[in-house]
Amino acid sequence: QVQLVESGGGSVQAGGSLRLSCAASGYTNKMGWFRQAPGKEREGVAIIASDGSTSYADSVKGRFTISRDNDKNTLYLQMNSLTPEDTAMYYCAAGASWWSLRPERYSYWGQGTQVTVSS
């Protein structure tokens, strides 16, 4: 069992930046960030393996950067050039046995942190 705690969400104007963090209670190989906007399904944003391999959703490529500190068991998401379409609850997840941006592949989830981008 891995516990995940996100932080760093908030409100920002379009074009601004935020950095999300996720503290994990233990080591996991594949970790990722997901988001869910009101009335929409949860979607994958970015994933990272312990070796640093990454994958991004097309909607965030070039704007978001996922990273991790394996010594601290901490996951990060640097979000730049934010738009109102990025407004959502952002979740950290871990425990996937497959390399995938699909939320159903992940076993462990944090409680989420809200990101709101105003125009």
Coordinates of N, CA and C in Angstrom, one line a residue:
Q1 N 0.8 -1.2 0.0 CA 0.0 0.0 0.0 C 0.9 1.2 0.0
V2 N 0.6 2.2 -0.9 CA 1.3 3.4 -1.0 C 0.4 4.6 -0.8
Q3 N 0.7 5.5 0.1 CA -0.1 6.7 0.3 C 0.5 7.8 -0.4
L4 N -0.3 8.6 -1.0 CA 0.1 9.8 -1.9 C -0.5 11.0 -1.4
V5 N 0.2 12.1 -1.2 CA -0.3 13.4 -0.8 C 0.2 14.5 -1.7
E6 N -0.8 15.1 -2.4 CA -0.5 16.2 -3.3 C -0.5 17.5 -2.6
S7 N 0.2 18.4 -3.2 CA 0.2 19.8 -2.8 C 0.6 20.7 -3.9
G8 N 0.4 22.0 -3.8 CA 0.8 23.0 -4.8 C -0.2 23.6 -5.7
G9 N -1.4 23.1 -5.6 CA -2.5 23.6 -6.4 C -2.8 25.0 -6.0
G10 N -3.7 25.7 -6.8 CA -4.1 27.0 -6.5 C -4.7 27.7 -7.6
S11 N -4.9 29.0 -7.5 CA -5.5 29.8 -8.6 C -4.5 30.7 -9.3
V12 N -4.5 30.7 -10.6 CA -3.5 31.5 -11.3 C -4.2 32.0 -12.6
Q13 N -3.7 33.1 -13.1 CA -4.2 33.7 -14.4 C -3.6 32.9 -15.5
A14 N -4.3 33.0 -16.7 CA -3.9 32.4 -17.9 C -2.5 32.9 -18.2
G15 N -1.6 31.9 -18.6 CA -0.2 32.3 -18.9 C 0.7 32.0 -17.8
G16 N 0.1 31.8 -16.6 CA 0.9 31.6 -15.4 C 1.4 30.2 -15.2
S17 N 2.1 30.0 -14.1 CA 2.7 28.7 -13.8 C 2.4 28.2 -12.4
L18 N 2.4 26.9 -12.2 CA 2.2 26.3 -10.9 C 3.1 25.1 -10.9
R19 N 3.5 24.7 -9.7 CA 4.3 23.4 -9.5 C 3.6 22.6 -8.5
L20 N 3.2 21.4 -8.9 CA 2.5 20.5 -8.0 C 3.6 19.5 -7.5
S21 N 3.3 19.0 -6.3 CA 4.2 18.0 -5.7 C 3.3 16.9 -5.1
C22 N 3.9 15.7 -5.1 CA 3.2 14.5 -4.6 C 4.2 13.7 -3.7
A23 N 4.0 13.6 -2.5 CA 4.8 12.9 -1.6 C 4.3 11.5 -1.4
A24 N 5.1 10.5 -1.7 CA 4.7 9.1 -1.6 C 5.3 8.4 -0.4
S25 N 4.6 7.5 0.2 CA 5.0 6.9 1.5 C 6.1 5.8 1.2
G26 N 6.2 5.4 -0.1 CA 7.2 4.4 -0.4 C 7.6 4.5 -1.9
Y27 N 8.5 3.6 -2.3 CA 8.9 3.6 -3.7 C 7.9 3.0 -4.6
T28 N 7.7 3.6 -5.7 CA 7.0 2.9 -6.8 C 7.7 3.2 -8.1
N29 N 7.5 2.3 -9.1 CA 8.2 2.5 -10.4 C 7.5 3.6 -11.2
K30 N 6.3 3.3 -11.6 CA 5.5 4.2 -12.5 C 4.6 5.1 -11.7
M31 N 4.8 6.3 -11.9 CA 3.9 7.3 -11.2 C 3.4 8.3 -12.3
G32 N 2.3 9.0 -11.9 CA 1.8 9.9 -12.9 C 0.9 10.9 -12.3
W33 N 0.6 11.9 -13.1 CA -0.4 13.0 -12.8 C -1.6 12.8 -13.7
F34 N -2.8 13.0 -13.1 CA -4.0 12.9 -13.8 C -4.9 14.1 -13.4
R35 N -5.9 14.3 -14.2 CA -6.8 15.5 -13.9 C -8.2 15.1 -14.3
Q36 N -9.1 15.8 -13.5 CA -10.5 15.6 -13.8 C -11.2 17.0 -13.7
A37 N -11.8 17.4 -14.8 CA -12.5 18.7 -14.8 C -14.0 18.3 -14.5
P38 N -14.8 19.3 -14.0 CA -16.2 19.0 -13.7 C -16.9 18.5 -14.9
G39 N -17.6 17.4 -14.8 CA -18.4 16.9 -15.9 C -17.6 16.1 -16.9
K40 N -16.3 15.9 -16.6 CA -15.5 15.2 -17.6 C -14.9 14.0 -16.9
E41 N -14.4 13.1 -17.7 CA -13.7 11.9 -17.2 C -12.3 12.2 -16.8
R42 N -11.8 11.4 -15.9 CA -10.4 11.6 -15.5 C -9.5 11.3 -16.6
E43 N -8.5 12.1 -16.8 CA -7.6 11.8 -17.9 C -6.1 11.9 -17.5
G44 N -5.3 11.1 -18.2 CA -3.9 11.2 -17.9 C -3.2 12.4 -18.4
V45 N -2.3 13.0 -17.6 CA -1.6 14.2 -18.0 C -0.1 13.8 -18.3
A46 N 0.5 13.2 -17.4 CA 2.0 12.8 -17.6 C 2.3 11.7 -16.7
I47 N 3.2 10.8 -17.2 CA 3.7 9.7 -16.4 C 5.2 9.6 -16.4
I48 N 5.8 9.0 -15.4 CA 7.2 8.9 -15.3 C 7.6 7.6 -14.7
A49 N 8.7 7.0 -15.2 CA 9.2 5.8 -14.6 C 10.4 6.1 -13.7
S50 N 10.8 5.1 -12.9 CA 11.9 5.4 -12.0 C 13.2 5.7 -12.7
D51 N 13.3 5.3 -14.0 CA 14.5 5.6 -14.8 C 14.5 6.9 -15.5
G52 N 13.4 7.7 -15.2 CA 13.2 9.0 -15.8 C 12.5 9.0 -17.1
S53 N 12.1 7.9 -17.7 CA 11.3 7.9 -18.9 C 10.0 8.6 -18.6
T54 N 9.5 9.3 -19.6 CA 8.3 10.1 -19.5 C 7.4 10.0 -20.7
S55 N 6.1 10.3 -20.4 CA 5.1 10.3 -21.5 C 4.1 11.4 -21.1
Y56 N 3.6 12.1 -22.1 CA 2.7 13.2 -21.9 C 1.5 13.2 -22.8
A57 N 0.4 13.7 -22.3 CA -0.8 13.9 -23.1 C -0.5 15.0 -24.1
D58 N -1.0 14.8 -25.3 CA -0.8 15.8 -26.3 C -1.1 17.2 -25.9
S59 N -2.2 17.4 -25.1 CA -2.7 18.7 -24.7 C -1.7 19.5 -23.8
V60 N -0.7 18.8 -23.2 CA 0.2 19.5 -22.3 C 1.6 19.4 -22.8
K61 N 1.9 18.7 -23.9 CA 3.3 18.6 -24.4 C 3.9 20.0 -24.6
G62 N 5.1 20.2 -24.1 CA 5.7 21.5 -24.3 C 5.4 22.5 -23.3
R63 N 4.4 22.3 -22.4 CA 4.0 23.2 -21.4 C 4.2 22.6 -20.0
F64 N 4.0 21.3 -19.8 CA 4.1 20.7 -18.5 C 5.4 19.8 -18.5
T65 N 6.0 19.7 -17.4 CA 7.1 18.8 -17.2 C 7.0 18.0 -15.9
I66 N 7.0 16.7 -16.1 CA 7.0 15.8 -14.9 C 8.4 15.4 -14.5
S67 N 8.6 15.3 -13.2 CA 9.9 14.9 -12.7 C 9.7 14.2 -11.4
R68 N 10.8 13.6 -10.9 CA 10.7 12.9 -9.6 C 12.0 12.9 -8.9
D69 N 12.0 12.9 -7.6 CA 13.1 12.7 -6.8 C 13.0 11.4 -6.1
N70 N 13.7 10.4 -6.6 CA 13.6 9.0 -6.1 C 14.1 8.9 -4.6
D71 N 15.0 9.7 -4.2 CA 15.5 9.7 -2.9 C 14.5 10.2 -1.9
K72 N 13.7 11.1 -2.3 CA 12.6 11.7 -1.5 C 11.2 11.1 -1.7
N73 N 11.2 10.1 -2.7 CA 9.9 9.6 -3.1 C 8.8 10.6 -3.4
T74 N 9.3 11.6 -4.1 CA 8.4 12.8 -4.4 C 8.3 13.0 -5.9
L75 N 7.1 13.2 -6.4 CA 6.8 13.5 -7.8 C 6.4 14.9 -7.9
Y76 N 6.8 15.5 -9.1 CA 6.5 16.9 -9.4 C 5.8 17.0 -10.7
L77 N 5.1 18.1 -10.9 CA 4.6 18.5 -12.2 C 4.7 20.0 -12.3
Q78 N 5.6 20.5 -13.1 CA 5.8 21.9 -13.4 C 4.8 22.2 -14.6
M79 N 3.9 23.2 -14.3 CA 3.0 23.6 -15.3 C 3.2 25.0 -15.7
N80 N 3.5 25.2 -17.0 CA 3.7 26.6 -17.5 C 2.7 26.9 -18.6
S81 N 2.5 28.2 -18.9 CA 1.6 28.6 -20.0 C 0.2 28.0 -19.7
L82 N -0.3 28.1 -18.5 CA -1.6 27.6 -18.2 C -2.7 28.3 -18.9
T83 N -3.7 27.5 -19.2 CA -4.9 28.1 -19.9 C -6.1 27.7 -19.0
P84 N -7.3 28.3 -19.2 CA -8.5 27.9 -18.5 C -8.8 26.5 -18.7
E85 N -8.5 25.9 -19.9 CA -8.8 24.5 -20.1 C -8.0 23.6 -19.2
D86 N -7.0 24.1 -18.5 CA -6.2 23.3 -17.6 C -6.9 23.2 -16.2
T87 N -7.9 23.9 -16.0 CA -8.6 23.9 -14.7 C -9.2 22.6 -14.4
A88 N -8.8 22.0 -13.3 CA -9.3 20.7 -12.9 C -8.7 20.3 -11.6
M89 N -9.2 19.2 -11.0 CA -8.6 18.6 -9.9 C -7.5 17.7 -10.4
Y90 N -6.3 17.9 -9.8 CA -5.1 17.1 -10.3 C -4.8 16.1 -9.2
Y91 N -4.6 14.8 -9.7 CA -4.3 13.7 -8.9 C -3.0 13.1 -9.2
C92 N -2.3 12.7 -8.2 CA -1.1 11.9 -8.3 C -1.5 10.4 -8.2
A93 N -0.9 9.5 -9.0 CA -1.2 8.1 -8.9 C 0.0 7.3 -9.1
A94 N 0.0 6.1 -8.6 CA 1.1 5.1 -8.7 C 0.6 3.7 -8.7
G95 N 1.5 2.8 -8.9 CA 1.2 1.4 -8.8 C 0.7 0.7 -10.1
A96 N 1.0 1.3 -11.3 CA 0.6 0.7 -12.5 C 1.6 -0.4 -12.9
S97 N 1.0 -1.5 -13.5 CA 1.8 -2.5 -14.0 C 2.1 -2.4 -15.4
W98 N 1.4 -1.4 -16.1 CA 1.6 -1.2 -17.5 C 2.1 0.3 -17.7
W99 N 2.8 0.6 -18.7 CA 3.2 1.9 -19.1 C 2.0 2.5 -19.8
S100 N 1.2 3.4 -19.1 CA 0.0 3.8 -19.6 C -0.5 5.1 -19.0
L101 N -1.2 6.0 -19.8 CA -1.8 7.2 -19.3 C -3.2 6.9 -18.9
R102 N -3.7 5.7 -19.0 CA -5.1 5.4 -18.6 C -5.2 5.3 -17.1
P103 N -6.1 6.0 -16.5 CA -6.2 6.1 -15.1 C -6.5 4.7 -14.4
E104 N -7.3 3.9 -15.2 CA -7.7 2.6 -14.6 C -6.5 1.6 -14.4
R105 N -5.3 2.0 -14.9 CA -4.1 1.1 -14.8 C -3.4 1.4 -13.4
Y106 N -3.9 2.4 -12.7 CA -3.2 2.8 -11.5 C -3.9 2.4 -10.2
S107 N -3.2 1.9 -9.2 CA -3.8 1.3 -8.0 C -3.9 2.3 -6.9
Y108 N -3.0 3.2 -6.8 CA -3.0 4.1 -5.6 C -3.2 5.6 -6.1
W109 N -4.0 6.3 -5.3 CA -4.3 7.6 -5.7 C -4.3 8.6 -4.5
G110 N -3.8 9.8 -4.7 CA -3.9 10.8 -3.7 C -5.3 11.5 -3.7
Q111 N -5.5 12.4 -2.8 CA -6.8 13.0 -2.6 C -7.0 14.2 -3.6
G112 N -6.0 14.6 -4.3 CA -6.2 15.6 -5.3 C -5.9 17.0 -4.8
T113 N -5.5 17.9 -5.8 CA -5.3 19.3 -5.5 C -5.9 20.1 -6.6
Q114 N -6.6 21.1 -6.3 CA -7.3 21.9 -7.3 C -6.4 22.9 -8.0
V115 N -6.6 23.0 -9.3 CA -5.9 24.0 -10.1 C -7.0 24.8 -10.8
T116 N -7.0 26.1 -10.6 CA -8.0 26.9 -11.3 C -7.2 28.0 -12.1
V117 N -7.5 28.1 -13.4 CA -6.9 29.1 -14.2 C -7.9 30.0 -14.8
S118 N -7.8 31.3 -14.5 CA -8.7 32.3 -14.9 C -8.2 33.0 -16.2
S119 N -9.1 33.4 -17.0 CA -8.8 34.1 -18.2 C -8.6 35.6 -18.0

